[in-house]
Tab-separated table of C-alpha atoms in Angstrom:
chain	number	residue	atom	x	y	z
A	1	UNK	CA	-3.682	-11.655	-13.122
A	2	UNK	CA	0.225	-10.922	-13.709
A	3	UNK	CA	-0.062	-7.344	-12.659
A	4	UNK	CA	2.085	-6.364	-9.694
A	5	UNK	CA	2.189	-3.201	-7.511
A	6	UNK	CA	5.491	-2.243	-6.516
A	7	UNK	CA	6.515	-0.855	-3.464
A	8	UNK	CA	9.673	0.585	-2.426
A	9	UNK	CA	11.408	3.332	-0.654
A	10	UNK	CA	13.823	6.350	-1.998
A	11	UNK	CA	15.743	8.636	0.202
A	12	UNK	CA	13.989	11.885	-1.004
A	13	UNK	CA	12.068	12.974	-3.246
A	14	UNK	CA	14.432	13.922	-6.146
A	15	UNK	CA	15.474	10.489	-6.259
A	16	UNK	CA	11.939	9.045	-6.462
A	17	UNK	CA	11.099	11.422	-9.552
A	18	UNK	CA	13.975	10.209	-10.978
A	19	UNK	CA	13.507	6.251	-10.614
A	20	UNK	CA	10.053	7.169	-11.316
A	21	UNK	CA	10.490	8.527	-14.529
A	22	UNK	CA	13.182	6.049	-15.921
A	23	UNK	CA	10.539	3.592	-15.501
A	24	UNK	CA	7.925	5.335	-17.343
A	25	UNK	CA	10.529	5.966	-20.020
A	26	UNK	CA	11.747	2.615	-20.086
A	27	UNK	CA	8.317	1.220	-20.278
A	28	UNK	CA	8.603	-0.637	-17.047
A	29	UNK	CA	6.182	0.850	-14.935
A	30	UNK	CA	2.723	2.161	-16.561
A	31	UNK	CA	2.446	4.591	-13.970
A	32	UNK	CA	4.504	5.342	-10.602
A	33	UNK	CA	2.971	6.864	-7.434
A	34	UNK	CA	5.181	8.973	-5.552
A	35	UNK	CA	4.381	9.919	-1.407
A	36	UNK	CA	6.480	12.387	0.244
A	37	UNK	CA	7.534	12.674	3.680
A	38	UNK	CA	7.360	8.670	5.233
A	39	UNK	CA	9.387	8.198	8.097
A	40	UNK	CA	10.773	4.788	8.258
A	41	UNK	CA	11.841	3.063	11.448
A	42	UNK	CA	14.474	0.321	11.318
A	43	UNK	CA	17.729	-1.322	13.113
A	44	UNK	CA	21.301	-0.998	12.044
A	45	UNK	CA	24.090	-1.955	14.167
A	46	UNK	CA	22.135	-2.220	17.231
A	47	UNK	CA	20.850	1.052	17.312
A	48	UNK	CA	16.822	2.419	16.148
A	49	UNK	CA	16.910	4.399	13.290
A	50	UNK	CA	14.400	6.899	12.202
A	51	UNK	CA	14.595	8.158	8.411
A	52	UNK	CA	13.146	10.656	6.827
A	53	UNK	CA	12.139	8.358	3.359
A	54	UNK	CA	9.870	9.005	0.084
A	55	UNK	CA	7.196	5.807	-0.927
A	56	UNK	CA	7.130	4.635	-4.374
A	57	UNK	CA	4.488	2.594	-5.775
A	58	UNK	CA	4.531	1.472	-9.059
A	59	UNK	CA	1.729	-0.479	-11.148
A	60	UNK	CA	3.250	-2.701	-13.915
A	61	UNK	CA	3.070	-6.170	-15.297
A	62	UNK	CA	4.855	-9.369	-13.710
A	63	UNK	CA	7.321	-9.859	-17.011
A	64	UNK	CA	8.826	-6.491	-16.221
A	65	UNK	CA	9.519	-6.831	-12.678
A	66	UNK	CA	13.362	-8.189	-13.080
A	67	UNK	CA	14.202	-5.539	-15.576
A	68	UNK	CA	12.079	-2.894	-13.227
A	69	UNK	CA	14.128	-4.471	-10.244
A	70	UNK	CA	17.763	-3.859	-12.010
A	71	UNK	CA	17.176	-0.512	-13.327
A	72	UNK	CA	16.015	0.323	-10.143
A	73	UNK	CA	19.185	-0.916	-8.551
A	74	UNK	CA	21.300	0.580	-10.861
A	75	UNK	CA	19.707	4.112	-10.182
A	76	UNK	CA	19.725	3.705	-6.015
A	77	UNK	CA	21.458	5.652	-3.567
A	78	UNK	CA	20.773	2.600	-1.413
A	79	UNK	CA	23.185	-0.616	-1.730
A	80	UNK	CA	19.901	-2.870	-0.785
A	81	UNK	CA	16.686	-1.051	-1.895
A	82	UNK	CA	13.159	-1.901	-0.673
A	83	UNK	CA	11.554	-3.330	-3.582
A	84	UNK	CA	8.819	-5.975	-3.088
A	85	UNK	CA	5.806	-6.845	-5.563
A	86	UNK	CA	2.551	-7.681	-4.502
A	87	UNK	CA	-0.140	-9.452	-6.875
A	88	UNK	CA	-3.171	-7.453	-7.774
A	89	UNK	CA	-6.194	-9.436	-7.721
A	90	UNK	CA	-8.942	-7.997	-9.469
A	91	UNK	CA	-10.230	-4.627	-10.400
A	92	UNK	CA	-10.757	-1.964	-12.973
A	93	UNK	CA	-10.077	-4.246	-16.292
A	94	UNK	CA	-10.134	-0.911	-18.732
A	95	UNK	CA	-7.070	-0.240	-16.197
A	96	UNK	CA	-4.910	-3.130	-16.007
A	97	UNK	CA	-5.583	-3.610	-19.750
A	98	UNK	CA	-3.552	-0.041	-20.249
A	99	UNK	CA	-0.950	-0.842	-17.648
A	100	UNK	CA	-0.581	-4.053	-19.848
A	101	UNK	CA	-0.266	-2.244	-23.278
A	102	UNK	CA	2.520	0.445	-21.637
A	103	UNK	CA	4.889	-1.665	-20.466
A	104	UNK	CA	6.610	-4.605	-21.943
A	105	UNK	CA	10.186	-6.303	-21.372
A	106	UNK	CA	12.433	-4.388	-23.775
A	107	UNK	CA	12.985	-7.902	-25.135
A	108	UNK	CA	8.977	-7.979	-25.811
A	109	UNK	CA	8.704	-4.819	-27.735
A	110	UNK	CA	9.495	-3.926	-31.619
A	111	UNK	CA	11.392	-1.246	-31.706
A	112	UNK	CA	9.079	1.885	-31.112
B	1	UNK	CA	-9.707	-14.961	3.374
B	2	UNK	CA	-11.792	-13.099	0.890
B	3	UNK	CA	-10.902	-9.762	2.486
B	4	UNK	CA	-9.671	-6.797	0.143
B	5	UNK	CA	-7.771	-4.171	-0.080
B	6	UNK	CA	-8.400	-1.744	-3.100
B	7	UNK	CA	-5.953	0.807	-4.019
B	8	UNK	CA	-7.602	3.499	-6.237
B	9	UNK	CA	-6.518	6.935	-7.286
B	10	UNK	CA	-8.206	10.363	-7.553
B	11	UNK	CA	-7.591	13.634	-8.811
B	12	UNK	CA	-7.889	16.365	-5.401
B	13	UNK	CA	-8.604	15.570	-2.259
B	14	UNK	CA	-12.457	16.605	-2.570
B	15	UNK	CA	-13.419	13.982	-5.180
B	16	UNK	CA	-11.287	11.295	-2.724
B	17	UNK	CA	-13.767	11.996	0.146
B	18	UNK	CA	-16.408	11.945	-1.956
B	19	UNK	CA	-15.755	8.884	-3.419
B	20	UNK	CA	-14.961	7.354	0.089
B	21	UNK	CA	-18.116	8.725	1.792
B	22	UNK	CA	-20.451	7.079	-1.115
B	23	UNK	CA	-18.577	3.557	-0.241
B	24	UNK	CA	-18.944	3.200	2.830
B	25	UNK	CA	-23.061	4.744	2.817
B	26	UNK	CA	-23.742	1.917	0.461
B	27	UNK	CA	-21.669	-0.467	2.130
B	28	UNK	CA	-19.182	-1.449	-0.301
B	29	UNK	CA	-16.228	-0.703	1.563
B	30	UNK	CA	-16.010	-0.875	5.645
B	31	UNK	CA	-13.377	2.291	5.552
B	32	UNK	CA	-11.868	4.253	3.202
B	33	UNK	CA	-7.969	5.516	4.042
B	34	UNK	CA	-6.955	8.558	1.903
B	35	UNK	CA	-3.439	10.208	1.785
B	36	UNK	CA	-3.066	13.668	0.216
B	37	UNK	CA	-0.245	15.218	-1.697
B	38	UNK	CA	0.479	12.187	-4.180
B	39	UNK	CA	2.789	12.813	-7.250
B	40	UNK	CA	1.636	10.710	-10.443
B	41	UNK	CA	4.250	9.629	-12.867
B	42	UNK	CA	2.806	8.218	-16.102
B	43	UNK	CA	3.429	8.379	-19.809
B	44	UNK	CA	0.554	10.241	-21.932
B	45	UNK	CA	0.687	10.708	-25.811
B	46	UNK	CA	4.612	10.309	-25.890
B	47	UNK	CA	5.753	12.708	-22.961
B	48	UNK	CA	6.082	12.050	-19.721
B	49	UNK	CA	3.665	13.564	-17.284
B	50	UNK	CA	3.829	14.286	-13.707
B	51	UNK	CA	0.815	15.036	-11.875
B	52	UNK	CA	-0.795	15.869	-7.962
B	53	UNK	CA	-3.228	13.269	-6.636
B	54	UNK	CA	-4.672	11.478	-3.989
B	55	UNK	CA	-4.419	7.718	-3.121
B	56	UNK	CA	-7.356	6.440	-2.060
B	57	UNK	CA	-6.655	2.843	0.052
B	58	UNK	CA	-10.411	0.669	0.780
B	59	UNK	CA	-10.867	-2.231	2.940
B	60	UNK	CA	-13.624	-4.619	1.242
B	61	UNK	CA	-14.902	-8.043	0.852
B	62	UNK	CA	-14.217	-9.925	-2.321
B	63	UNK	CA	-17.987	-9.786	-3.294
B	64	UNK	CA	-18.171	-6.348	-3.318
B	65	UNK	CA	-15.126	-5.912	-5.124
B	66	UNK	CA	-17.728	-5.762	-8.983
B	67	UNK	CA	-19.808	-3.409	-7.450
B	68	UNK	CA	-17.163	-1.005	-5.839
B	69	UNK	CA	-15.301	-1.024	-9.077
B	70	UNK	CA	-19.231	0.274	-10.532
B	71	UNK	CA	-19.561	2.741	-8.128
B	72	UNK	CA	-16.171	4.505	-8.153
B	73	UNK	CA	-15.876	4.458	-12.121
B	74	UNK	CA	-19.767	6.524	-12.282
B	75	UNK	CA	-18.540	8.899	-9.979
B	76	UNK	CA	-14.839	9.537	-11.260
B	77	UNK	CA	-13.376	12.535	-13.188
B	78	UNK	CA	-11.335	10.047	-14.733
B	79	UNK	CA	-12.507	8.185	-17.763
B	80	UNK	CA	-9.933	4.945	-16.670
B	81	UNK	CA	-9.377	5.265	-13.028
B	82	UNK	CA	-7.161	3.151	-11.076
B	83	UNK	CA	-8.670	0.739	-8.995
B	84	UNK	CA	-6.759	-2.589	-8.107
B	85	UNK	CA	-7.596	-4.792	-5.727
B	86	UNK	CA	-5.125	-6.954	-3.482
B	87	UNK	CA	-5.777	-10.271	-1.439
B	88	UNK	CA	-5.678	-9.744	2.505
B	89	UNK	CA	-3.591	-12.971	3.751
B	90	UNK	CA	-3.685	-12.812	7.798
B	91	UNK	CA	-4.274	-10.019	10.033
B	92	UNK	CA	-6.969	-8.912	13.216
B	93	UNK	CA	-9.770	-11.436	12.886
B	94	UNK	CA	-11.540	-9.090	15.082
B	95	UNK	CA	-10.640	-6.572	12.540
B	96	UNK	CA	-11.272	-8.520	9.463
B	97	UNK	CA	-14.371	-9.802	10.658
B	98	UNK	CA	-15.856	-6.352	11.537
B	99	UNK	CA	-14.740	-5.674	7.483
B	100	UNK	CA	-17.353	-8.629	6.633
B	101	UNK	CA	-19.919	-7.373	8.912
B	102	UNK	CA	-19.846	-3.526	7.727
B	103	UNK	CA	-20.051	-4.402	3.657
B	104	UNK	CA	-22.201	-6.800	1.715
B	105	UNK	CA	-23.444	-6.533	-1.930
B	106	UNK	CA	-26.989	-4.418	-1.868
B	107	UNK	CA	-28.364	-7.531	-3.348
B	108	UNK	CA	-27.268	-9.837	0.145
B	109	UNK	CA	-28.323	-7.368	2.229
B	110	UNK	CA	-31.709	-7.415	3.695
B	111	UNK	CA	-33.373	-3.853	3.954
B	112	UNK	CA	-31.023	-2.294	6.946
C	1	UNK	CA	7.627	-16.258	-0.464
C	2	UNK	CA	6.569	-15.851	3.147
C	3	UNK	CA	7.756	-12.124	3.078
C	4	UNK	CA	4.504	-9.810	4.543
C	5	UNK	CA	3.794	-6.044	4.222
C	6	UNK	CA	1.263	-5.567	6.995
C	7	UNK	CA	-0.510	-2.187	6.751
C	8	UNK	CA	-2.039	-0.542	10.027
C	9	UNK	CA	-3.465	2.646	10.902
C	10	UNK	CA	-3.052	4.353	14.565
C	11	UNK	CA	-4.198	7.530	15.981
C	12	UNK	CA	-1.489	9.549	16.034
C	13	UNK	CA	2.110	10.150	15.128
C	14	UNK	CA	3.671	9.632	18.108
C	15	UNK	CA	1.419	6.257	18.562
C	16	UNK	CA	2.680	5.337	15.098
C	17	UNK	CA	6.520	5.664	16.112
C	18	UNK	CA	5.778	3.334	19.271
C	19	UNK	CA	4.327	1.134	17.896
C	20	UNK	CA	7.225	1.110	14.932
C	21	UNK	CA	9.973	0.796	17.681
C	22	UNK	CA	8.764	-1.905	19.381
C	23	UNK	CA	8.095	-3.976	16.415
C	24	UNK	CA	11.777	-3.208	15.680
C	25	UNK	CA	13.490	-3.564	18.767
C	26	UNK	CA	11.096	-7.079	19.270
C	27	UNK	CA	12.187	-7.593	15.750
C	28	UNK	CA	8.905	-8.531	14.818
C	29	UNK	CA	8.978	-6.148	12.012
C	30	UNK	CA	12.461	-5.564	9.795
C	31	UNK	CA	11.166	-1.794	8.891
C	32	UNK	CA	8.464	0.208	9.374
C	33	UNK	CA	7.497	2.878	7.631
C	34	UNK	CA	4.729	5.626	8.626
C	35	UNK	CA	2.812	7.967	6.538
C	36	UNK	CA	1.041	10.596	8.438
C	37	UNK	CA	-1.912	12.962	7.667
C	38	UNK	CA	-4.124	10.396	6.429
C	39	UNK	CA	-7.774	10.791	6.772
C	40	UNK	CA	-9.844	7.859	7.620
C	41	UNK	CA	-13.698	7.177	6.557
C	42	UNK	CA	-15.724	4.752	8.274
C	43	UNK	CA	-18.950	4.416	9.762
C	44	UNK	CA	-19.819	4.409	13.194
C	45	UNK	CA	-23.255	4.050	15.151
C	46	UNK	CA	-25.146	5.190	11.950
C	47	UNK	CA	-22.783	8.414	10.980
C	48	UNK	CA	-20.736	8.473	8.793
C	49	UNK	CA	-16.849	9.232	10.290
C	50	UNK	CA	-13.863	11.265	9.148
C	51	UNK	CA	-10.760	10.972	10.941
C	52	UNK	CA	-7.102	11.749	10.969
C	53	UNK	CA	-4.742	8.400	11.335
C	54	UNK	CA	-1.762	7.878	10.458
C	55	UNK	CA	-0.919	4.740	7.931
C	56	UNK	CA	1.811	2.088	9.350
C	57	UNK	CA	3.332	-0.420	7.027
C	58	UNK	CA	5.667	-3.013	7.941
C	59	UNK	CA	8.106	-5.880	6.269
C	60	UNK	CA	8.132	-9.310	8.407
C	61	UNK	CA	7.928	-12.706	7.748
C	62	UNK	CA	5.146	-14.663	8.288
C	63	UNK	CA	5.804	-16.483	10.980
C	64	UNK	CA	6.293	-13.296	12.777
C	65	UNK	CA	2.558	-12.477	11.986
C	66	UNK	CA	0.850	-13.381	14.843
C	67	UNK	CA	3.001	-12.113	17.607
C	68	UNK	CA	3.390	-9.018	15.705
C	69	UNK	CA	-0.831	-9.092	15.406
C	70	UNK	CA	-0.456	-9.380	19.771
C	71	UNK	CA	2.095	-6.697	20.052
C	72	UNK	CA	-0.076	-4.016	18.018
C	73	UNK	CA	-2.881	-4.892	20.256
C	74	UNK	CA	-1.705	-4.692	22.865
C	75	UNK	CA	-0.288	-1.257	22.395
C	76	UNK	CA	-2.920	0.074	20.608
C	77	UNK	CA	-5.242	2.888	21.491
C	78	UNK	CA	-8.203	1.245	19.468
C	79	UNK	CA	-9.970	-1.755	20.858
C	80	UNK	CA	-9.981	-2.901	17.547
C	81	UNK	CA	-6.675	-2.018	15.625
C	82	UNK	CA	-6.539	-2.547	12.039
C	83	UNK	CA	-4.010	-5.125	11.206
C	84	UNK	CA	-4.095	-6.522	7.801
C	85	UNK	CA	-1.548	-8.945	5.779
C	86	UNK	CA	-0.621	-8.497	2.319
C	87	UNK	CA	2.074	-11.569	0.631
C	88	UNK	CA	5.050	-10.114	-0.926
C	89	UNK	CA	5.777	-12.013	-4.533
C	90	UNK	CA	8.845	-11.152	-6.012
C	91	UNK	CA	11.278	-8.377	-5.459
C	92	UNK	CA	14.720	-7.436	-4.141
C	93	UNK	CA	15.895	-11.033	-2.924
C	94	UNK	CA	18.845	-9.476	-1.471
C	95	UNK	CA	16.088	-7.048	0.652
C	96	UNK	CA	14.055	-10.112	1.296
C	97	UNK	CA	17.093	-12.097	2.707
C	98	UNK	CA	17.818	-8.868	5.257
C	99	UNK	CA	13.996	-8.849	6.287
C	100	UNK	CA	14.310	-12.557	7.192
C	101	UNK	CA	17.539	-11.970	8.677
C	102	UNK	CA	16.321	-8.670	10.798
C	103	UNK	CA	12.956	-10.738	12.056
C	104	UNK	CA	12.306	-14.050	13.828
C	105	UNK	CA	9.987	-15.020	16.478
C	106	UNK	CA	11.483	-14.769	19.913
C	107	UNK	CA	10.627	-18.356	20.477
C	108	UNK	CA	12.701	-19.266	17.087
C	109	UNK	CA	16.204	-17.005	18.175
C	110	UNK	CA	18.562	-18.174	19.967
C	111	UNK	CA	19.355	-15.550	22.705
C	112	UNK	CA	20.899	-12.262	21.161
């Protein structure tokens, strides 16, 4: 199937617009879902932390996801970013056929 | 493990419950988990646009997947709708087996 | 890959952040992060149901799975919790490496 949700984490929610629309501009996300207010539990240095943290979930095609992966990387406030892929299996074909035809390696793509 | 999840999109929260409600009567989707106050990032006709909806986040069977996809594509605003679906790998058997028992394709399902 | 996302619901906030902790401190879960306000449709008995949860996603390993699956239950208001695993493919490596580091059945660490 080769299309891939995307989820990772942003410390608020200016950042997540921001990653969010590099990747629509850069044509490596067809479209990004953006959820305010998550609170993320985790352990550093011993001690439970609780975060105030911003979802992002981003629908694109498996090509894209190491380019996706370093701009996203390059753009963090985060030295080690949440950003796994997940495989979508099935679905709304008119759909993934669009996420498809808006996003594209740089490599991939004639100049536009 | 044939058990789904389906990640779909709407445009207010009314048209997500709506949506949900009509799955689960016809038994295409066991339960229907909807989070308000989305932001949508996406590229349209060369600008970038930036949008308020709802995610919409059902728990199916792999056999209904066809006809859930029917469903929630007659009763959308939107004339493409997102709706992919992702493989369940491990979880609650008691859980995943209650999905399988609350959904089944109209045609498998003797008159209730 | 062998990296999980496992998406819950629970009743509540506070159940949420319980549930979160221990899963942390037990590090049966690297991170969890919790999205509250959700509203849940199911059917129950005949009727159809609409209820406020609260959405609970974690990042483990697999072979964290089922004790992670116990420790839910056996914290969990419902008497049937839902508890579903998703396969991470692709992503971060360097986030992938700290959820593996962060998680580890007890049976598997050596004593902290």
């Amino acid at each position: 199937m080769e299309i891939k949700i995307v989820y990772m984490t942003a410390g608020n929610m200016d950042e997540a617009l921001r990653i969010a629309k590099v990747l629509v501009q850069r044509r490596l996300a067809a479209c990004v879902n953006i959820i305010d207010g998550m609170r993320s539990v985790y352990e550093w240095e011993g001690t439970i932390q609780e975060e105030r943290e911003v979802v992002i979930i981003a629908k694109t095609h498996a090509d894209c996801l190491p380019e996706l992966e370093e701009a996203v990387k390059s753009m963090h406030s985060y030295d080690c970013p949440c950003i796994v892929g997940v495989d979508v299996s099935g679905g709304n074909n008119a759909f993934l056929d669009w996420v498809r035809e808006q996003v594209g390696p740089a490599s991939l793509r004639t100049a536009d």
